[in-house]
PDB file of C-alpha atoms in Angstrom:
ATOM      1  CA  UNK C   1     -61.894 135.940-140.246  1.00  0.00           C
ATOM      2  CA  UNK C   2     -60.314 137.992-137.456  1.00  0.00           C
ATOM      3  CA  UNK C   3     -56.963 137.133-135.871  1.00  0.00           C
ATOM      4  CA  UNK C   4     -56.914 137.675-132.098  1.00  0.00           C
ATOM      5  CA  UNK C   5     -54.887 137.046-128.983  1.00  0.00           C
ATOM      6  CA  UNK C   6     -57.061 135.661-126.213  1.00  0.00           C
ATOM      7  CA  UNK C   7     -56.495 136.304-122.505  1.00  0.00           C
ATOM      8  CA  UNK C   8     -54.021 133.386-122.450  1.00  0.00           C
ATOM      9  CA  UNK C   9     -51.994 135.110-125.192  1.00  0.00           C
ATOM     10  CA  UNK C  10     -52.913 132.350-127.665  1.00  0.00           C
ATOM     11  CA  UNK C  11     -53.473 133.255-131.311  1.00  0.00           C
ATOM     12  CA  UNK C  12     -57.045 132.431-132.329  1.00  0.00           C
ATOM     13  CA  UNK C  13     -58.830 132.855-135.665  1.00  0.00           C
ATOM     14  CA  UNK C  14     -62.441 133.970-135.153  1.00  0.00           C
ATOM     15  CA  UNK C  15     -64.496 132.722-138.095  1.00  0.00           C
ATOM     16  CA  UNK C  16     -68.154 133.679-138.452  1.00  0.00           C
ATOM     17  CA  UNK C  17     -70.246 131.038-140.236  1.00  0.00           C
ATOM     18  CA  UNK C  18     -73.885 131.378-141.311  1.00  0.00           C
ATOM     19  CA  UNK C  19     -75.200 127.817-141.739  1.00  0.00           C
ATOM     20  CA  UNK C  20     -77.961 128.493-144.257  1.00  0.00           C
ATOM     21  CA  UNK C  21     -80.246 125.926-145.863  1.00  0.00           C
ATOM     22  CA  UNK C  22     -79.420 127.302-149.306  1.00  0.00           C
ATOM     23  CA  UNK C  23     -75.933 128.702-148.844  1.00  0.00           C
ATOM     24  CA  UNK C  24     -73.086 128.616-146.361  1.00  0.00           C
ATOM     25  CA  UNK C  25     -71.696 132.088-145.702  1.00  0.00           C
ATOM     26  CA  UNK C  26     -68.601 133.408-143.985  1.00  0.00           C
ATOM     27  CA  UNK C  27     -67.532 137.043-143.785  1.00  0.00           C
ATOM     28  CA  UNK C  28     -65.913 136.742-147.222  1.00  0.00           C
ATOM     29  CA  UNK C  29     -67.240 133.565-148.856  1.00  0.00           C
ATOM     30  CA  UNK C  30     -70.581 132.107-150.005  1.00  0.00           C
ATOM     31  CA  UNK C  31     -71.208 128.637-151.448  1.00  0.00           C
ATOM     32  CA  UNK C  32     -74.158 126.211-151.806  1.00  0.00           C
ATOM     33  CA  UNK C  33     -75.010 124.111-148.741  1.00  0.00           C
ATOM     34  CA  UNK C  34     -75.305 120.842-150.654  1.00  0.00           C
ATOM     35  CA  UNK C  35     -73.257 117.776-149.685  1.00  0.00           C
ATOM     36  CA  UNK C  36     -72.884 114.548-151.668  1.00  0.00           C
ATOM     37  CA  UNK C  37     -71.124 111.701-149.835  1.00  0.00           C
ATOM     38  CA  UNK C  38     -69.058 108.974-151.529  1.00  0.00           C
ATOM     39  CA  UNK C  39     -67.328 105.866-150.187  1.00  0.00           C
ATOM     40  CA  UNK C  40     -64.801 106.000-153.020  1.00  0.00           C
ATOM     41  CA  UNK C  41     -63.004 108.890-154.661  1.00  0.00           C
ATOM     42  CA  UNK C  42     -65.373 110.481-157.231  1.00  0.00           C
ATOM     43  CA  UNK C  43     -64.409 111.442-160.780  1.00  0.00           C
ATOM     44  CA  UNK C  44     -65.030 115.171-160.412  1.00  0.00           C
ATOM     45  CA  UNK C  45     -63.098 116.800-157.585  1.00  0.00           C
ATOM     46  CA  UNK C  46     -63.522 120.578-157.920  1.00  0.00           C
ATOM     47  CA  UNK C  47     -64.868 120.997-154.371  1.00  0.00           C
ATOM     48  CA  UNK C  48     -63.901 117.668-152.860  1.00  0.00           C
ATOM     49  CA  UNK C  49     -63.451 117.430-149.090  1.00  0.00           C
ATOM     50  CA  UNK C  50     -61.877 114.294-147.605  1.00  0.00           C
ATOM     51  CA  UNK C  51     -62.573 113.676-143.928  1.00  0.00           C
ATOM     52  CA  UNK C  52     -62.545 110.538-141.771  1.00  0.00           C
ATOM     53  CA  UNK C  53     -61.895 108.325-144.799  1.00  0.00           C
ATOM     54  CA  UNK C  54     -64.987 109.586-146.644  1.00  0.00           C
ATOM     55  CA  UNK C  55     -65.311 111.810-149.721  1.00  0.00           C
ATOM     56  CA  UNK C  56     -67.691 114.784-149.854  1.00  0.00           C
ATOM     57  CA  UNK C  57     -68.540 116.940-152.851  1.00  0.00           C
ATOM     58  CA  UNK C  58     -69.379 120.353-151.449  1.00  0.00           C
ATOM     59  CA  UNK C  59     -72.119 122.289-153.213  1.00  0.00           C
ATOM     60  CA  UNK C  60     -73.666 119.199-154.824  1.00  0.00           C
ATOM     61  CA  UNK C  61     -77.366 118.367-154.453  1.00  0.00           C
ATOM     62  CA  UNK C  62     -79.795 120.419-152.345  1.00  0.00           C
ATOM     63  CA  UNK C  63     -79.740 120.445-148.566  1.00  0.00           C
ATOM     64  CA  UNK C  64     -83.287 119.752-147.432  1.00  0.00           C
ATOM     65  CA  UNK C  65     -84.866 121.804-144.677  1.00  0.00           C
ATOM     66  CA  UNK C  66     -84.325 120.270-141.238  1.00  0.00           C
ATOM     67  CA  UNK C  67     -85.538 121.721-137.969  1.00  0.00           C
ATOM     68  CA  UNK C  68     -82.372 120.525-136.189  1.00  0.00           C
ATOM     69  CA  UNK C  69     -79.063 121.092-137.948  1.00  0.00           C
ATOM     70  CA  UNK C  70     -77.381 118.429-135.813  1.00  0.00           C
ATOM     71  CA  UNK C  71     -79.442 115.541-137.208  1.00  0.00           C
ATOM     72  CA  UNK C  72     -76.713 114.459-139.650  1.00  0.00           C
ATOM     73  CA  UNK C  73     -73.045 115.201-140.374  1.00  0.00           C
ATOM     74  CA  UNK C  74     -73.685 117.516-143.329  1.00  0.00           C
ATOM     75  CA  UNK C  75     -73.379 120.814-141.462  1.00  0.00           C
ATOM     76  CA  UNK C  76     -70.203 119.641-139.744  1.00  0.00           C
ATOM     77  CA  UNK C  77     -68.612 118.833-143.095  1.00  0.00           C
ATOM     78  CA  UNK C  78     -69.862 122.161-144.482  1.00  0.00           C
ATOM     79  CA  UNK C  79     -68.332 123.909-141.459  1.00  0.00           C
ATOM     80  CA  UNK C  80     -64.953 122.375-142.306  1.00  0.00           C
ATOM     81  CA  UNK C  81     -65.311 123.581-145.908  1.00  0.00           C
ATOM     82  CA  UNK C  82     -66.178 127.094-144.696  1.00  0.00           C
ATOM     83  CA  UNK C  83     -63.150 127.178-142.396  1.00  0.00           C
ATOM     84  CA  UNK C  84     -60.901 125.929-145.207  1.00  0.00           C
ATOM     85  CA  UNK C  85     -62.144 128.648-147.572  1.00  0.00           C
ATOM     86  CA  UNK C  86     -61.444 131.356-144.993  1.00  0.00           C
ATOM     87  CA  UNK C  87     -57.987 130.010-144.138  1.00  0.00           C
ATOM     88  CA  UNK C  88     -57.094 129.566-147.797  1.00  0.00           C
ATOM     89  CA  UNK C  89     -57.983 133.211-148.412  1.00  0.00           C
ATOM     90  CA  UNK C  90     -55.208 134.113-145.956  1.00  0.00           C
ATOM     91  CA  UNK C  91     -52.759 131.571-147.356  1.00  0.00           C
ATOM     92  CA  UNK C  92     -53.079 129.362-144.242  1.00  0.00           C
ATOM     93  CA  UNK C  93     -53.761 125.677-143.688  1.00  0.00           C
ATOM     94  CA  UNK C  94     -53.210 125.383-139.905  1.00  0.00           C
ATOM     95  CA  UNK C  95     -54.977 127.404-137.222  1.00  0.00           C
ATOM     96  CA  UNK C  96     -56.708 127.475-133.873  1.00  0.00           C
ATOM     97  CA  UNK C  97     -60.285 128.472-134.667  1.00  0.00           C
ATOM     98  CA  UNK C  98     -63.082 129.975-132.586  1.00  0.00           C
ATOM     99  CA  UNK C  99     -66.386 129.495-134.437  1.00  0.00           C
ATOM    100  CA  UNK C 100     -69.078 132.175-134.320  1.00  0.00           C
ATOM    101  CA  UNK C 101     -72.392 130.792-135.592  1.00  0.00           C
ATOM    102  CA  UNK C 102     -76.129 131.098-135.073  1.00  0.00           C
ATOM    103  CA  UNK C 103     -79.611 129.598-135.150  1.00  0.00           C
ATOM    104  CA  UNK C 104     -83.084 130.956-136.024  1.00  0.00           C
ATOM    105  CA  UNK C 105     -84.274 133.440-133.400  1.00  0.00           C
ATOM    106  CA  UNK C 106     -86.772 131.296-131.529  1.00  0.00           C
ATOM    107  CA  UNK C 107     -84.658 128.112-131.714  1.00  0.00           C
ATOM    108  CA  UNK C 108     -81.574 129.461-129.949  1.00  0.00           C
ATOM    109  CA  UNK C 109     -82.796 128.777-126.407  1.00  0.00           C
ATOM    110  CA  UNK C 110     -83.589 125.095-127.028  1.00  0.00           C
ATOM    111  CA  UNK C 111     -80.915 124.152-129.584  1.00  0.00           C
ATOM    112  CA  UNK C 112     -77.910 126.313-128.692  1.00  0.00           C
ATOM    113  CA  UNK C 113     -76.162 123.793-126.437  1.00  0.00           C
ATOM    114  CA  UNK C 114     -76.591 120.862-128.835  1.00  0.00           C
ATOM    115  CA  UNK C 115     -75.375 122.891-131.818  1.00  0.00           C
ATOM    116  CA  UNK C 116     -72.345 124.085-129.875  1.00  0.00           C
ATOM    117  CA  UNK C 117     -71.450 120.486-128.937  1.00  0.00           C
ATOM    118  CA  UNK C 118     -71.999 119.436-132.548  1.00  0.00           C
ATOM    119  CA  UNK C 119     -69.554 122.036-133.864  1.00  0.00           C
ATOM    120  CA  UNK C 120     -67.004 121.141-131.170  1.00  0.00           C
ATOM    121  CA  UNK C 121     -67.338 117.365-131.482  1.00  0.00           C
ATOM    122  CA  UNK C 122     -63.586 117.179-132.159  1.00  0.00           C
ATOM    123  CA  UNK C 123     -60.870 119.066-130.285  1.00  0.00           C
ATOM    124  CA  UNK C 124     -58.846 119.062-133.499  1.00  0.00           C
ATOM    125  CA  UNK C 125     -59.385 117.766-137.009  1.00  0.00           C
ATOM    126  CA  UNK C 126     -57.329 116.928-140.080  1.00  0.00           C
ATOM    127  CA  UNK C 127     -58.956 116.997-143.509  1.00  0.00           C
ATOM    128  CA  UNK C 128     -58.289 117.787-147.146  1.00  0.00           C
ATOM    129  CA  UNK C 129     -60.198 120.311-149.231  1.00  0.00           C
ATOM    130  CA  UNK C 130     -59.485 121.040-152.886  1.00  0.00           C
ATOM    131  CA  UNK C 131     -56.316 118.907-152.645  1.00  0.00           C
ATOM    132  CA  UNK C 132     -54.954 121.008-149.771  1.00  0.00           C
ATOM    133  CA  UNK C 133     -54.390 119.527-146.318  1.00  0.00           C
ATOM    134  CA  UNK C 134     -55.699 121.343-143.241  1.00  0.00           C
ATOM    135  CA  UNK C 135     -55.127 120.974-139.510  1.00  0.00           C
ATOM    136  CA  UNK C 136     -57.591 122.839-137.286  1.00  0.00           C
ATOM    137  CA  UNK C 137     -57.759 123.028-133.504  1.00  0.00           C
ATOM    138  CA  UNK C 138     -60.929 124.395-131.911  1.00  0.00           C
ATOM    139  CA  UNK C 139     -60.828 127.016-129.157  1.00  0.00           C
ATOM    140  CA  UNK C 140     -64.605 127.349-128.772  1.00  0.00           C
ATOM    141  CA  UNK C 141     -67.922 128.121-130.449  1.00  0.00           C
ATOM    142  CA  UNK C 142     -70.466 130.846-129.734  1.00  0.00           C
ATOM    143  CA  UNK C 143     -74.079 130.596-130.940  1.00  0.00           C
ATOM    144  CA  UNK C 144     -76.117 133.750-131.567  1.00  0.00           C
ATOM    145  CA  UNK C 145     -79.650 134.638-132.736  1.00  0.00           C
ATOM    146  CA  UNK C 146     -79.888 134.621-136.509  1.00  0.00           C
ATOM    147  CA  UNK C 147     -81.135 137.880-137.987  1.00  0.00           C
ATOM    148  CA  UNK C 148     -80.074 140.094-135.111  1.00  0.00           C
ATOM    149  CA  UNK C 149     -76.453 139.357-136.008  1.00  0.00           C
ATOM    150  CA  UNK C 150     -76.908 141.047-139.389  1.00  0.00           C
ATOM    151  CA  UNK C 151     -77.930 144.239-137.593  1.00  0.00           C
ATOM    152  CA  UNK C 152     -75.356 144.072-134.815  1.00  0.00           C
ATOM    153  CA  UNK C 153     -72.727 146.288-136.414  1.00  0.00           C
ATOM    154  CA  UNK C 154     -75.287 148.905-137.497  1.00  0.00           C
ATOM    155  CA  UNK C 155     -77.567 149.083-134.453  1.00  0.00           C
ATOM    156  CA  UNK C 156     -77.116 152.852-134.381  1.00  0.00           C
ATOM    157  CA  UNK C 157     -79.339 152.999-137.492  1.00  0.00           C
ATOM    158  CA  UNK C 158     -82.330 151.509-135.664  1.00  0.00           C
ATOM    159  CA  UNK C 159     -83.888 154.644-134.177  1.00  0.00           C
ATOM    160  CA  UNK C 160     -87.528 154.569-133.168  1.00  0.00           C
ATOM    161  CA  UNK C 161     -89.575 151.425-133.849  1.00  0.00           C
ATOM    162  CA  UNK C 162     -88.187 148.934-136.368  1.00  0.00           C
ATOM    163  CA  UNK C 163     -89.040 145.477-137.633  1.00  0.00           C
ATOM    164  CA  UNK C 164     -86.085 143.397-138.792  1.00  0.00           C
ATOM    165  CA  UNK C 165     -86.876 140.446-141.062  1.00  0.00           C
ATOM    166  CA  UNK C 166     -84.230 137.930-142.105  1.00  0.00           C
ATOM    167  CA  UNK C 167     -85.460 135.887-145.090  1.00  0.00           C
ATOM    168  CA  UNK C 168     -83.277 132.849-145.627  1.00  0.00           C
ATOM    169  CA  UNK C 169     -83.675 129.739-147.736  1.00  0.00           C
ATOM    170  CA  UNK C 170     -85.655 127.775-145.162  1.00  0.00           C
ATOM    171  CA  UNK C 171     -86.881 130.228-142.539  1.00  0.00           C
ATOM    172  CA  UNK C 172     -87.973 133.832-142.047  1.00  0.00           C
ATOM    173  CA  UNK C 173     -86.928 135.386-138.737  1.00  0.00           C
ATOM    174  CA  UNK C 174     -88.706 138.481-137.422  1.00  0.00           C
ATOM    175  CA  UNK C 175     -87.489 140.743-134.635  1.00  0.00           C
ATOM    176  CA  UNK C 176     -88.420 144.158-133.277  1.00  0.00           C
ATOM    177  CA  UNK C 177     -85.542 146.546-132.566  1.00  0.00           C
ATOM    178  CA  UNK C 178     -86.648 149.728-130.832  1.00  0.00           C
ATOM    179  CA  UNK C 179     -84.169 152.554-130.279  1.00  0.00           C
ATOM    180  CA  UNK C 180     -81.289 150.180-131.051  1.00  0.00           C
ATOM    181  CA  UNK C 181     -82.480 147.589-128.499  1.00  0.00           C
ATOM    182  CA  UNK C 182     -83.822 144.159-129.594  1.00  0.00           C
ATOM    183  CA  UNK C 183     -87.053 143.020-127.933  1.00  0.00           C
ATOM    184  CA  UNK C 184     -86.623 139.389-126.907  1.00  0.00           C
ATOM    185  CA  UNK C 185     -90.362 138.846-126.413  1.00  0.00           C
ATOM    186  CA  UNK C 186     -91.087 139.997-129.968  1.00  0.00           C
ATOM    187  CA  UNK C 187     -89.026 137.467-131.903  1.00  0.00           C
ATOM    188  CA  UNK C 188     -90.657 135.032-134.336  1.00  0.00           C
ATOM    189  CA  UNK C 189     -89.539 132.298-136.734  1.00  0.00           C
ATOM    190  CA  UNK C 190     -91.627 131.230-139.729  1.00  0.00           C
ATOM    191  CA  UNK C 191     -90.893 128.352-142.106  1.00  0.00           C
ATOM    192  CA  UNK C 192     -91.270 130.686-145.053  1.00  0.00           C
ATOM    193  CA  UNK C 193     -88.041 131.186-146.986  1.00  0.00           C
ATOM    194  CA  UNK C 194     -86.913 131.348-150.602  1.00  0.00           C
ATOM    195  CA  UNK C 195     -87.011 127.573-151.046  1.00  0.00           C
ATOM    196  CA  UNK C 196     -90.734 127.557-150.276  1.00  0.00           C
ATOM    197  CA  UNK C 197     -91.091 130.260-152.948  1.00  0.00           C
ATOM    198  CA  UNK C 198     -89.285 128.015-155.441  1.00  0.00           C
ATOM    199  CA  UNK C 199     -91.700 125.181-154.607  1.00  0.00           C
ATOM    200  CA  UNK C 200     -94.706 127.483-155.107  1.00  0.00           C
ATOM    201  CA  UNK C 201     -93.350 128.667-158.472  1.00  0.00           C
ATOM    202  CA  UNK C 202     -92.640 125.094-159.552  1.00  0.00           C
ATOM    203  CA  UNK C 203     -96.243 124.125-158.750  1.00  0.00           C
ATOM    204  CA  UNK C 204     -97.591 127.094-160.743  1.00  0.00           C
ATOM    205  CA  UNK C 205     -95.495 126.178-163.792  1.00  0.00           C
ATOM    206  CA  UNK C 206     -96.757 122.617-163.672  1.00  0.00           C
ATOM    207  CA  UNK C 207    -100.360 123.758-163.259  1.00  0.00           C
ATOM    208  CA  UNK C 208    -100.318 126.573-165.837  1.00  0.00           C
ATOM    209  CA  UNK C 209     -97.979 125.186-168.501  1.00  0.00           C
ATOM    210  CA  UNK C 210     -97.577 121.503-167.644  1.00  0.00           C
ATOM    211  CA  UNK C 211     -93.814 122.007-167.579  1.00  0.00           C
ATOM    212  CA  UNK C 212     -91.017 121.325-165.128  1.00  0.00           C
ATOM    213  CA  UNK C 213     -88.405 124.097-165.085  1.00  0.00           C
ATOM    214  CA  UNK C 214     -84.985 123.650-163.497  1.00  0.00           C
ATOM    215  CA  UNK C 215     -84.787 125.250-160.045  1.00  0.00           C
ATOM    216  CA  UNK C 216     -81.669 127.147-161.131  1.00  0.00           C
ATOM    217  CA  UNK C 217     -83.811 129.105-163.606  1.00  0.00           C
ATOM    218  CA  UNK C 218     -86.487 129.813-161.000  1.00  0.00           C
ATOM    219  CA  UNK C 219     -83.868 130.932-158.484  1.00  0.00           C
ATOM    220  CA  UNK C 220     -82.324 133.275-161.052  1.00  0.00           C
ATOM    221  CA  UNK C 221     -85.666 134.974-161.707  1.00  0.00           C
ATOM    222  CA  UNK C 222     -86.244 135.335-157.963  1.00  0.00           C
ATOM    223  CA  UNK C 223     -82.756 136.751-157.527  1.00  0.00           C
ATOM    224  CA  UNK C 224     -82.586 139.249-160.422  1.00  0.00           C
ATOM    225  CA  UNK C 225     -86.141 139.356-161.784  1.00  0.00           C
ATOM    226  CA  UNK C 226     -85.468 137.788-165.193  1.00  0.00           C
ATOM    227  CA  UNK C 227     -83.799 134.904-167.062  1.00  0.00           C
ATOM    228  CA  UNK C 228     -83.038 133.858-170.630  1.00  0.00           C
ATOM    229  CA  UNK C 229     -86.282 131.897-171.138  1.00  0.00           C
ATOM    230  CA  UNK C 230     -89.521 132.269-173.060  1.00  0.00           C
ATOM    231  CA  UNK C 231     -91.857 135.089-172.019  1.00  0.00           C
ATOM    232  CA  UNK C 232     -94.744 132.794-171.093  1.00  0.00           C
ATOM    233  CA  UNK C 233     -92.540 130.925-168.609  1.00  0.00           C
ATOM    234  CA  UNK C 234     -91.140 134.170-167.256  1.00  0.00           C
ATOM    235  CA  UNK C 235     -94.642 135.572-166.762  1.00  0.00           C
ATOM    236  CA  UNK C 236     -95.771 132.551-164.722  1.00  0.00           C
ATOM    237  CA  UNK C 237     -92.638 132.636-162.549  1.00  0.00           C
ATOM    238  CA  UNK C 238     -92.981 136.359-161.909  1.00  0.00           C
ATOM    239  CA  UNK C 239     -96.675 136.039-161.058  1.00  0.00           C
ATOM    240  CA  UNK C 240     -96.088 133.174-158.604  1.00  0.00           C
ATOM    241  CA  UNK C 241     -93.107 134.944-156.999  1.00  0.00           C
ATOM    242  CA  UNK C 242     -95.192 138.110-156.685  1.00  0.00           C
ATOM    243  CA  UNK C 243     -98.013 136.212-154.974  1.00  0.00           C
ATOM    244  CA  UNK C 244     -95.515 134.616-152.599  1.00  0.00           C
ATOM    245  CA  UNK C 245     -94.025 138.011-151.751  1.00  0.00           C
ATOM    246  CA  UNK C 246     -97.498 139.378-150.977  1.00  0.00           C
ATOM    247  CA  UNK C 247     -97.882 136.522-148.516  1.00  0.00           C
ATOM    248  CA  UNK C 248     -94.616 137.549-146.828  1.00  0.00           C
ATOM    249  CA  UNK C 249     -96.074 140.999-146.166  1.00  0.00           C
ATOM    250  CA  UNK C 250     -99.285 139.361-144.954  1.00  0.00           C
ATOM    251  CA  UNK C 251     -97.262 137.366-142.396  1.00  0.00           C
ATOM    252  CA  UNK C 252     -95.458 140.538-141.329  1.00  0.00           C
ATOM    253  CA  UNK C 253     -98.797 142.275-140.789  1.00  0.00           C
ATOM    254  CA  UNK C 254     -99.840 139.308-138.655  1.00  0.00           C
ATOM    255  CA  UNK C 255     -96.856 140.267-136.477  1.00  0.00           C
ATOM    256  CA  UNK C 256     -98.208 143.860-136.272  1.00  0.00           C
ATOM    257  CA  UNK C 257     -96.116 145.373-139.050  1.00  0.00           C
ATOM    258  CA  UNK C 258     -97.429 148.830-139.915  1.00  0.00           C
ATOM    259  CA  UNK C 259     -95.336 150.795-142.453  1.00  0.00           C
ATOM    260  CA  UNK C 260     -96.715 154.111-141.171  1.00  0.00           C
ATOM    261  CA  UNK C 261     -95.561 153.436-137.615  1.00  0.00           C
ATOM    262  CA  UNK C 262     -92.256 151.632-138.083  1.00  0.00           C
ATOM    263  CA  UNK C 263     -89.413 151.044-140.492  1.00  0.00           C
ATOM    264  CA  UNK C 264     -88.694 147.674-142.051  1.00  0.00           C
ATOM    265  CA  UNK C 265     -85.182 146.281-142.485  1.00  0.00           C
ATOM    266  CA  UNK C 266     -84.814 143.215-144.699  1.00  0.00           C
ATOM    267  CA  UNK C 267     -81.687 141.051-144.584  1.00  0.00           C
ATOM    268  CA  UNK C 268     -80.800 137.648-146.004  1.00  0.00           C
ATOM    269  CA  UNK C 269     -80.918 136.238-149.508  1.00  0.00           C
ATOM    270  CA  UNK C 270     -84.692 136.606-149.644  1.00  0.00           C
ATOM    271  CA  UNK C 271     -84.362 140.374-149.750  1.00  0.00           C
ATOM    272  CA  UNK C 272     -84.224 140.038-153.533  1.00  0.00           C
ATOM    273  CA  UNK C 273     -87.872 138.859-153.520  1.00  0.00           C
ATOM    274  CA  UNK C 274     -88.938 142.008-151.695  1.00  0.00           C
ATOM    275  CA  UNK C 275     -86.918 144.187-154.049  1.00  0.00           C
ATOM    276  CA  UNK C 276     -88.024 142.499-157.293  1.00  0.00           C
ATOM    277  CA  UNK C 277     -91.651 141.625-156.541  1.00  0.00           C
ATOM    278  CA  UNK C 278     -92.759 143.514-153.427  1.00  0.00           C
ATOM    279  CA  UNK C 279     -95.138 146.464-153.271  1.00  0.00           C
ATOM    280  CA  UNK C 280     -93.897 148.798-150.558  1.00  0.00           C
ATOM    281  CA  UNK C 281     -92.961 152.378-149.725  1.00  0.00           C
ATOM    282  CA  UNK C 282     -89.258 152.468-150.597  1.00  0.00           C
ATOM    283  CA  UNK C 283     -88.508 155.339-148.218  1.00  0.00           C
ATOM    284  CA  UNK C 284     -89.724 153.172-145.298  1.00  0.00           C
ATOM    285  CA  UNK C 285     -87.951 149.927-146.201  1.00  0.00           C
ATOM    286  CA  UNK C 286     -84.208 149.180-146.186  1.00  0.00           C
ATOM    287  CA  UNK C 287     -82.988 146.079-148.016  1.00  0.00           C
ATOM    288  CA  UNK C 288     -79.508 144.946-146.996  1.00  0.00           C
ATOM    289  CA  UNK C 289     -78.121 143.077-150.008  1.00  0.00           C
ATOM    290  CA  UNK C 290     -74.936 141.832-148.321  1.00  0.00           C
ATOM    291  CA  UNK C 291     -75.550 138.074-148.139  1.00  0.00           C
ATOM    292  CA  UNK C 292     -72.591 137.730-145.752  1.00  0.00           C
ATOM    293  CA  UNK C 293     -73.965 140.288-143.264  1.00  0.00           C
ATOM    294  CA  UNK C 294     -75.099 137.676-140.734  1.00  0.00           C
ATOM    295  CA  UNK C 295     -71.734 135.877-140.710  1.00  0.00           C
ATOM    296  CA  UNK C 296     -70.005 139.253-140.254  1.00  0.00           C
ATOM    297  CA  UNK C 297     -72.299 139.960-137.305  1.00  0.00           C
ATOM    298  CA  UNK C 298     -71.532 136.622-135.639  1.00  0.00           C
ATOM    299  CA  UNK C 299     -67.832 137.350-136.044  1.00  0.00           C
ATOM    300  CA  UNK C 300     -68.131 140.881-134.638  1.00  0.00           C
ATOM    301  CA  UNK C 301     -70.021 139.670-131.556  1.00  0.00           C
ATOM    302  CA  UNK C 302     -67.407 137.040-130.732  1.00  0.00           C
ATOM    303  CA  UNK C 303     -64.581 139.547-131.261  1.00  0.00           C
ATOM    304  CA  UNK C 304     -66.291 141.858-128.752  1.00  0.00           C
ATOM    305  CA  UNK C 305     -66.725 138.971-126.288  1.00  0.00           C
ATOM    306  CA  UNK C 306     -63.035 138.017-126.467  1.00  0.00           C
ATOM    307  CA  UNK C 307     -62.008 141.661-126.065  1.00  0.00           C
ATOM    308  CA  UNK C 308     -64.185 142.001-122.947  1.00  0.00           C
ATOM    309  CA  UNK C 309     -62.390 138.951-121.516  1.00  0.00           C
ATOM    310  CA  UNK C 310     -58.993 140.578-122.017  1.00  0.00           C
ATOM    311  CA  UNK C 311     -58.185 139.524-125.580  1.00  0.00           C
ATOM    312  CA  UNK C 312     -57.174 141.816-128.408  1.00  0.00           C
ATOM    313  CA  UNK C 313     -57.092 142.008-132.171  1.00  0.00           C
ATOM    314  CA  UNK C 314     -53.767 141.271-133.858  1.00  0.00           C
TER     315      UNK C 314
END
């Protein structure tokens, strides 16, 4: 979150939010994207958000992949939770907020306007999160290409020919950045994220061992390469994750990836798959492990926009 004065001398909090299918990320926070809705106050209230007379447990259940994030109210409620977490980190509960967010690379052109309207559906909103009341007024919302945002504040590193791949929970975004300049005509989005890897591993476990393993265990192995489980289960998970990672590189080669001619930059939570199970030349591949990098990029781009319009950091 960055505090700014806009060109009208109004104090605005710029908050970058990465609306992932697996996790919501801000510049300083990360939490699961699940939402469970209740008509009545639930028993457990650790991450309870109360809005419009309804109760929402944040981080509960799994947010299914959806091609349009505006199709239900979940991402709006998650946006409120993200804003609350950022404000709480600064000891605040009232603010005028300018949202900086994004969409998969090839979806921005067709979905940007609808997503912007979705995020700004209320001029102001009152809600409660974790038993703390919040009042938020909205100054605006900017929507940027996902993936590129994670590279925005380090574009100087992209000398020569580079392929940037952002592997999220639901999608994989691919972009060429040559001599620090993104190539708009060489941007691609594949429905090939970490959740699809979890599904492939789950199928292998059922086929090989006739067993259903909790997704939390599978996700842990994908994330760090191991878990406190029996070796036969671990072997199947590792094998399936390795096969899935090989397919990622196959899809990159379909987009003309050649490790001898270009460098590869991997961002997003799926970078752990490349690191733990990929076969690649380490000197030619950079894995950015900061899961909040995209949200930081959104924030930085909006800060620059406000500064160009006469605003300034406070």
